[in-house]
Amino acid sequence: ITALAVLVLILAAATGGVIADRVLGISLLDKIFPGKSTIDRKIVSEESVVIKVAEDVSPSVVTVSVETPARRVLQLNPLGGFSSRVEGGTPQDIGTGFIVSSDGLIVTNKHVVSSAQGAKYKVITKDDKEYEVTQVSRDPSNDIAILKIDATGLKPVELGESSNLKVGQFVVAIGTALGEFRHTVTTGVISGLGRGITAGSIFEGYVERLDNVIQTDAAINPGNSGGPLLNSVGQVIGINVAIAQGAQNIGFAIPVDTLKSALSQYNSTGSFPAKGYLGVEYQMISQDAAELNSVPQGAYVVRVVAGSPAEVGGIRAQDIITKIDGEELSSDNTLGDVVSKKKPGDVLQLEIWRNNQAIKLTLTLSEFSQ
């Protein structure tokens, strides 16, 4: 009888525990041992989020590869004489992209596909299928490019929103880290919003400031450029674009709302509008810096691109451009902001501060050669 009573008590306790846990949502074990099971469930939940995002989105992420014409390069041998080596001629993974339409539209960064003429681009999907890129459309002012491949039935990403992002929000990045490790998944948070960075290179003939980018501590390396930055439900909220040189865990992404605007323009016309090209590398002088150095606010010219409208129009390194068409330049209204509103062929009236004197220049913008 005693054994039977004990068995009945055990069954009653077990049944009650099940009912409390499944029906009432009360875990008796959590009440008795509150630490371990709660932490374990949280860890499993976080892992599940990352795993699901990676599984759902990875088929829509591609590696971008380039093959440049082979050429022989001479180099000085330290022991005397010259030696030579061959550059190019073999495919090399250079960046990341993601599918935005089932019929073969891929988004990446403009700087990923900025190689010289003769370069051939491919994209490689998660299942190792390779596709030749048949068309490249570039939007250099936003560092965005759209690649076209001949394919159907592809799985596009879901585009989210970037207007409602919060600092501290969880994010996932997927990309070809270091141009070698395809479909690398990293996690982090949004570290800052509204950052400003410089993109492009004077050696490409184009330098532009990207404003309002997302800062994240998710590990982003060379090769991740052009890949998606994702929220916890797998929506794209940004395009990974750059890392801070000499720093750790500081990466940047172009907000997805900027991409949506570019895609709308592309889908309407099949291309991006022509951009006015000036041809300078510059740094903005803040009001405090201007007062400290007894110079006006404006864009301090670091370098001038050879053969550019800036050089033809008489702009020199160390000039300070203070006004364009009567519009004052400042940290809140940069040179890039003003030039981005202009078109090729527009004639600009510039006011320059040079050697403690104000001078005026007139120049004509050309079209940026993509």
Coordinates of C-alpha atoms in Angstrom, one line a residue:
I1 CA 0.0 0.0 0.0
T2 CA 2.9 2.4 0.9
A3 CA 4.6 1.7 -2.4
L4 CA 1.3 2.3 -4.3
A5 CA 0.8 5.6 -2.4
V6 CA 4.3 6.8 -3.3
L7 CA 3.7 5.9 -7.0
V8 CA 0.5 7.9 -7.0
L9 CA 2.2 10.9 -5.5
I10 CA 5.0 10.8 -8.1
L11 CA 2.5 10.6 -10.9
A12 CA 0.5 13.4 -9.5
A13 CA 3.6 15.6 -9.1
A14 CA 4.7 14.9 -12.6
T15 CA 1.3 15.5 -14.1
G16 CA 0.9 18.7 -12.1
G17 CA 4.3 19.9 -13.3
V18 CA 3.5 19.2 -17.0
I19 CA 0.2 21.1 -16.6
A20 CA 1.9 24.0 -14.9
D21 CA 4.6 24.2 -17.5
R22 CA 2.6 23.6 -20.7
V23 CA -0.8 25.1 -19.8
L24 CA -0.1 27.7 -17.2
G25 CA 3.4 28.6 -18.4
I26 CA 4.9 28.0 -15.0
S27 CA 8.1 26.0 -14.8
L28 CA 8.5 24.5 -11.3
L29 CA 12.2 23.7 -11.9
D30 CA 12.8 27.4 -12.9
K31 CA 11.2 28.4 -9.6
I32 CA 13.4 26.0 -7.6
F33 CA 16.6 26.5 -9.8
P34 CA 16.0 29.9 -11.4
G35 CA 19.5 30.5 -12.9
K36 CA 20.6 27.6 -15.1
S37 CA 17.5 26.8 -17.1
T38 CA 16.6 30.4 -17.9
I39 CA 20.2 31.1 -19.1
D40 CA 20.2 28.0 -21.2
R41 CA 17.0 28.9 -22.8
K42 CA 18.3 32.4 -23.6
I43 CA 21.4 31.0 -25.2
V44 CA 19.5 28.5 -27.3
S45 CA 17.1 31.3 -28.4
E46 CA 19.9 33.6 -29.5
E47 CA 21.7 30.7 -31.3
S48 CA 18.4 29.8 -33.0
V49 CA 18.0 33.3 -34.3
V50 CA 21.4 33.4 -35.9
I51 CA 21.1 29.9 -37.3
K52 CA 17.7 30.7 -38.9
V53 CA 18.9 34.0 -40.4
A54 CA 22.0 32.2 -41.8
E55 CA 20.0 29.3 -43.3
D56 CA 17.3 31.6 -44.7
V57 CA 19.5 34.3 -46.3
S58 CA 22.7 32.5 -47.3
P59 CA 21.2 31.1 -50.5
S60 CA 20.6 34.8 -51.5
V61 CA 24.2 35.9 -50.8
V62 CA 26.8 35.6 -53.6
T63 CA 30.6 35.9 -53.9
V64 CA 31.8 38.4 -56.5
S65 CA 34.8 37.3 -58.5
V66 CA 37.0 39.2 -61.0
E67 CA 39.4 38.1 -63.7
T68 CA 41.7 40.8 -65.1
P69 CA 43.8 40.4 -68.3
A70 CA 47.2 38.8 -67.6
R71 CA 50.1 41.2 -67.7
R72 CA 53.8 40.8 -66.9
V73 CA 55.2 43.2 -64.3
L74 CA 58.9 44.0 -63.9
Q75 CA 60.3 44.6 -60.4
L76 CA 63.7 45.4 -59.1
N77 CA 65.6 42.5 -57.6
P78 CA 67.3 43.4 -54.3
L79 CA 70.3 41.4 -55.4
G80 CA 70.6 43.3 -58.7
G81 CA 68.8 43.3 -62.0
F82 CA 65.1 42.9 -62.7
S83 CA 62.7 40.0 -62.3
S84 CA 59.2 39.7 -63.6
R85 CA 55.9 38.2 -62.4
V86 CA 52.5 37.8 -63.9
E87 CA 49.5 39.6 -62.5
G88 CA 45.9 38.8 -63.4
G89 CA 44.7 36.0 -65.7
T90 CA 43.0 34.0 -62.9
P91 CA 39.7 34.6 -61.1
Q92 CA 39.9 36.1 -57.7
D93 CA 37.2 36.6 -55.1
I94 CA 37.0 40.3 -54.3
G95 CA 33.6 40.9 -52.6
T96 CA 30.1 40.0 -51.8
G97 CA 26.6 40.7 -53.1
F98 CA 23.1 39.7 -52.6
I99 CA 20.2 38.8 -54.9
V100 CA 17.3 41.3 -55.1
S101 CA 15.2 39.8 -57.9
S102 CA 14.6 36.2 -59.0
D103 CA 15.6 37.0 -62.6
G104 CA 19.2 37.9 -61.8
L105 CA 19.7 41.3 -60.3
I106 CA 22.6 41.4 -57.7
V107 CA 23.5 44.3 -55.4
T108 CA 27.0 45.0 -54.3
N109 CA 29.3 48.1 -53.7
K110 CA 30.5 50.2 -56.6
H111 CA 34.1 49.9 -55.4
V112 CA 33.9 46.1 -55.6
V113 CA 33.4 46.3 -59.3
S114 CA 35.6 49.3 -60.2
S115 CA 38.5 47.4 -61.9
A116 CA 39.9 48.7 -65.2
Q117 CA 38.7 47.9 -68.6
G118 CA 39.0 44.3 -69.6
A119 CA 37.9 42.9 -66.2
K120 CA 35.4 40.0 -66.3
Y121 CA 33.1 39.6 -63.3
K122 CA 31.4 36.4 -62.1
V123 CA 29.1 35.7 -59.1
I124 CA 29.2 32.4 -57.3
T125 CA 26.1 31.3 -55.3
K126 CA 25.9 29.3 -52.1
D127 CA 25.6 26.0 -54.1
D128 CA 28.8 26.9 -56.1
K129 CA 27.0 27.7 -59.3
E130 CA 28.9 30.4 -61.3
Y131 CA 27.3 33.0 -63.5
E132 CA 28.9 35.5 -65.8
V133 CA 28.0 39.2 -65.1
T134 CA 26.5 40.5 -68.3
Q135 CA 25.9 44.1 -67.2
V136 CA 27.3 46.4 -64.5
S137 CA 25.4 49.6 -63.5
R138 CA 27.1 51.9 -61.0
D139 CA 25.9 54.6 -58.7
P140 CA 29.2 56.0 -57.5
S141 CA 27.7 58.8 -55.3
N142 CA 26.1 56.0 -53.1
D143 CA 28.8 53.4 -53.7
I144 CA 26.2 51.0 -55.0
A145 CA 26.3 48.8 -58.1
I146 CA 23.8 46.5 -59.7
L147 CA 25.0 43.4 -61.5
K148 CA 22.9 41.5 -64.1
I149 CA 23.3 37.8 -64.7
D150 CA 21.3 35.4 -67.0
A151 CA 19.4 33.4 -64.4
T152 CA 15.9 32.6 -63.3
G153 CA 14.3 31.2 -60.2
L154 CA 16.8 32.8 -57.8
K155 CA 15.9 33.5 -54.2
P156 CA 15.9 37.2 -53.5
V157 CA 16.5 38.8 -50.0
E158 CA 13.8 40.6 -48.2
L159 CA 14.5 44.3 -47.8
G160 CA 13.7 45.8 -44.5
E161 CA 13.8 49.5 -43.3
S162 CA 16.6 51.6 -42.0
S163 CA 14.6 54.6 -40.8
N164 CA 13.6 53.0 -37.5
L165 CA 16.9 51.4 -36.5
K166 CA 18.1 51.7 -32.9
V167 CA 21.6 51.8 -31.4
G168 CA 22.1 48.4 -29.7
Q169 CA 20.0 46.5 -32.1
F170 CA 21.2 43.0 -32.9
V171 CA 22.6 42.4 -36.5
V172 CA 24.0 39.6 -38.6
A173 CA 26.5 40.0 -41.5
I174 CA 27.2 37.5 -44.2
G175 CA 30.0 37.7 -46.7
T176 CA 33.2 36.5 -48.2
A177 CA 35.6 37.4 -45.5
L178 CA 39.1 38.4 -46.7
G179 CA 38.1 37.4 -50.2
E180 CA 38.7 33.8 -49.2
F181 CA 36.2 32.5 -46.7
R182 CA 32.8 32.4 -48.5
H183 CA 29.5 32.8 -46.5
T184 CA 31.2 33.8 -43.3
V185 CA 28.5 34.7 -40.7
T186 CA 29.3 37.2 -37.9
T187 CA 27.1 38.9 -35.4
G188 CA 27.0 42.2 -33.4
V189 CA 25.0 45.3 -32.7
I190 CA 24.4 48.6 -34.3
S191 CA 27.0 50.8 -32.6
G192 CA 26.0 54.1 -34.1
L193 CA 23.8 55.8 -36.6
G194 CA 24.3 58.8 -38.9
R195 CA 28.0 58.4 -39.3
G196 CA 30.0 60.0 -42.2
I197 CA 32.8 58.2 -44.0
T198 CA 34.8 58.8 -47.2
A199 CA 34.4 56.2 -50.0
G200 CA 36.2 55.8 -53.2
S201 CA 39.8 56.7 -54.1
I202 CA 41.5 59.5 -55.9
F203 CA 43.2 56.8 -57.9
E204 CA 39.8 55.8 -59.3
G205 CA 39.2 59.4 -60.1
Y206 CA 36.4 59.7 -57.7
V207 CA 36.2 60.5 -54.0
E208 CA 32.8 61.0 -52.3
R209 CA 31.6 61.3 -48.7
L210 CA 28.9 58.8 -47.6
D211 CA 26.7 60.4 -45.0
N212 CA 24.2 58.8 -42.6
V213 CA 25.8 55.3 -42.7
I214 CA 25.3 52.6 -40.0
Q215 CA 28.2 51.8 -37.7
T216 CA 28.3 48.2 -36.4
D217 CA 30.7 46.0 -34.4
A218 CA 29.8 42.9 -36.4
A219 CA 33.1 41.6 -37.8
I220 CA 33.4 43.1 -41.3
N221 CA 36.6 42.4 -43.3
P222 CA 37.9 43.1 -46.8
G223 CA 35.7 40.9 -49.0
N224 CA 32.6 41.5 -46.9
S225 CA 32.0 44.7 -49.0
G226 CA 28.7 44.5 -50.8
G227 CA 27.2 41.9 -48.5
P228 CA 24.0 42.3 -46.5
L229 CA 23.7 43.6 -42.9
L230 CA 20.6 41.8 -41.5
N231 CA 18.2 42.2 -38.6
S232 CA 17.1 39.4 -36.4
V233 CA 14.3 38.3 -38.8
G234 CA 16.6 38.1 -41.8
Q235 CA 15.7 41.4 -43.5
V236 CA 18.4 43.5 -45.1
I237 CA 18.9 46.8 -43.3
G238 CA 22.2 47.8 -44.9
I239 CA 25.0 47.1 -47.4
N240 CA 28.3 46.4 -45.7
V241 CA 30.7 49.0 -47.2
A242 CA 33.8 49.7 -45.2
I243 CA 35.9 49.2 -42.1
A244 CA 37.8 51.8 -40.1
Q245 CA 41.5 51.4 -40.8
G246 CA 43.6 50.7 -37.8
A247 CA 40.6 49.9 -35.6
Q248 CA 38.9 46.8 -34.4
N249 CA 35.1 46.0 -34.6
I250 CA 34.2 49.2 -36.4
G251 CA 32.4 48.6 -39.7
F252 CA 30.0 50.6 -41.7
A253 CA 26.9 49.9 -43.9
I254 CA 24.9 51.9 -46.3
P255 CA 21.2 52.1 -45.1
V256 CA 18.8 50.0 -47.0
D257 CA 16.5 52.9 -47.6
T258 CA 19.3 54.4 -49.8
L259 CA 19.4 51.1 -51.8
K260 CA 15.6 51.2 -52.2
S261 CA 15.7 54.6 -53.7
A262 CA 18.5 53.5 -56.1
L263 CA 16.7 50.4 -57.1
S264 CA 13.5 52.4 -57.8
Q265 CA 15.6 54.6 -60.2
Y266 CA 17.2 51.6 -61.8
N267 CA 13.9 49.8 -62.3
S268 CA 12.4 52.9 -63.9
T269 CA 15.2 53.7 -66.3
G270 CA 17.5 50.7 -66.4
S271 CA 20.4 52.8 -65.2
F272 CA 21.4 55.4 -62.7
P273 CA 21.3 59.2 -63.6
A274 CA 24.6 60.7 -64.8
K275 CA 26.6 62.3 -62.0
G276 CA 28.4 65.6 -62.2
Y277 CA 32.1 65.1 -61.7
L278 CA 34.4 67.7 -60.1
G279 CA 37.6 65.7 -59.3
V280 CA 38.9 66.7 -55.9
E281 CA 39.7 65.0 -52.6
Y282 CA 38.8 67.2 -49.8
Q283 CA 38.2 67.6 -46.0
M284 CA 35.6 69.9 -44.6
I285 CA 36.8 72.6 -42.2
S286 CA 34.5 73.0 -39.2
Q287 CA 33.6 76.4 -37.7
D288 CA 35.8 75.8 -34.7
A289 CA 38.8 74.8 -36.9
A290 CA 38.2 77.8 -39.1
E291 CA 38.3 80.2 -36.2
L292 CA 41.3 78.5 -34.7
N293 CA 43.3 78.9 -37.9
S294 CA 41.9 82.2 -39.0
V295 CA 40.5 80.8 -42.3
P296 CA 36.9 80.6 -43.6
Q297 CA 34.7 77.5 -43.4
G298 CA 34.7 75.3 -46.5
A299 CA 36.2 72.4 -48.3
Y300 CA 39.9 72.1 -47.9
V301 CA 41.3 70.6 -51.2
V302 CA 43.7 67.8 -50.4
R303 CA 44.4 66.7 -54.0
V304 CA 43.2 67.5 -57.5
V305 CA 42.7 64.7 -60.0
A306 CA 44.8 65.2 -63.2
G307 CA 42.7 66.2 -66.2
S308 CA 39.5 66.7 -64.1
P309 CA 37.2 69.7 -64.3
A310 CA 38.7 70.9 -61.1
E311 CA 42.2 71.0 -62.6
V312 CA 41.0 72.5 -65.8
G313 CA 39.1 75.2 -63.9
G314 CA 42.1 76.2 -61.9
I315 CA 41.5 74.6 -58.5
R316 CA 44.7 73.8 -56.6
A317 CA 45.7 71.7 -53.6
Q318 CA 45.4 73.6 -50.4
D319 CA 42.6 75.8 -51.7
I320 CA 39.5 76.2 -49.6
I321 CA 36.3 76.2 -51.6
T322 CA 33.9 78.4 -49.6
K323 CA 30.9 78.8 -51.9
I324 CA 29.4 77.1 -55.0
D325 CA 26.9 79.2 -56.9
G326 CA 26.6 81.4 -53.9
E327 CA 25.8 78.5 -51.6
E328 CA 28.1 78.4 -48.5
L329 CA 29.9 75.2 -47.7
S330 CA 30.0 73.9 -44.1
S331 CA 30.1 70.7 -42.1
D332 CA 26.3 70.5 -42.6
N333 CA 26.4 71.3 -46.3
T334 CA 29.5 69.6 -47.7
L335 CA 31.1 69.9 -51.1
G336 CA 29.7 66.4 -51.9
D337 CA 26.2 67.5 -50.9
V338 CA 26.3 70.5 -53.3
V339 CA 28.0 68.7 -56.3
S340 CA 25.6 65.7 -56.0
K341 CA 22.7 68.0 -56.9
K342 CA 24.5 69.1 -60.1
K343 CA 24.5 67.5 -63.6
P344 CA 27.2 67.0 -66.2
G345 CA 27.6 70.2 -68.2
D346 CA 26.5 72.5 -65.3
V347 CA 28.7 75.6 -65.1
L348 CA 29.7 76.4 -61.5
Q349 CA 30.7 79.7 -60.0
L350 CA 33.2 78.9 -57.1
E351 CA 34.6 81.2 -54.4
I352 CA 38.0 80.1 -53.3
W353 CA 40.3 81.2 -50.4
R354 CA 43.9 81.0 -51.5
N355 CA 46.9 82.6 -49.8
N356 CA 44.7 84.7 -47.6
Q357 CA 42.8 86.1 -50.6
A358 CA 39.3 85.4 -52.0
I359 CA 39.2 84.6 -55.7
K360 CA 36.5 83.4 -58.0
L361 CA 36.6 80.6 -60.5
T362 CA 34.3 79.2 -63.2
L363 CA 34.3 75.6 -64.3
T364 CA 32.1 73.1 -66.0
L365 CA 31.3 69.7 -64.5
S366 CA 31.9 66.6 -66.7
E367 CA 30.2 63.3 -66.5
F368 CA 31.7 60.7 -64.1
S369 CA 33.1 57.9 -66.2
Q370 CA 31.9 54.6 -64.7

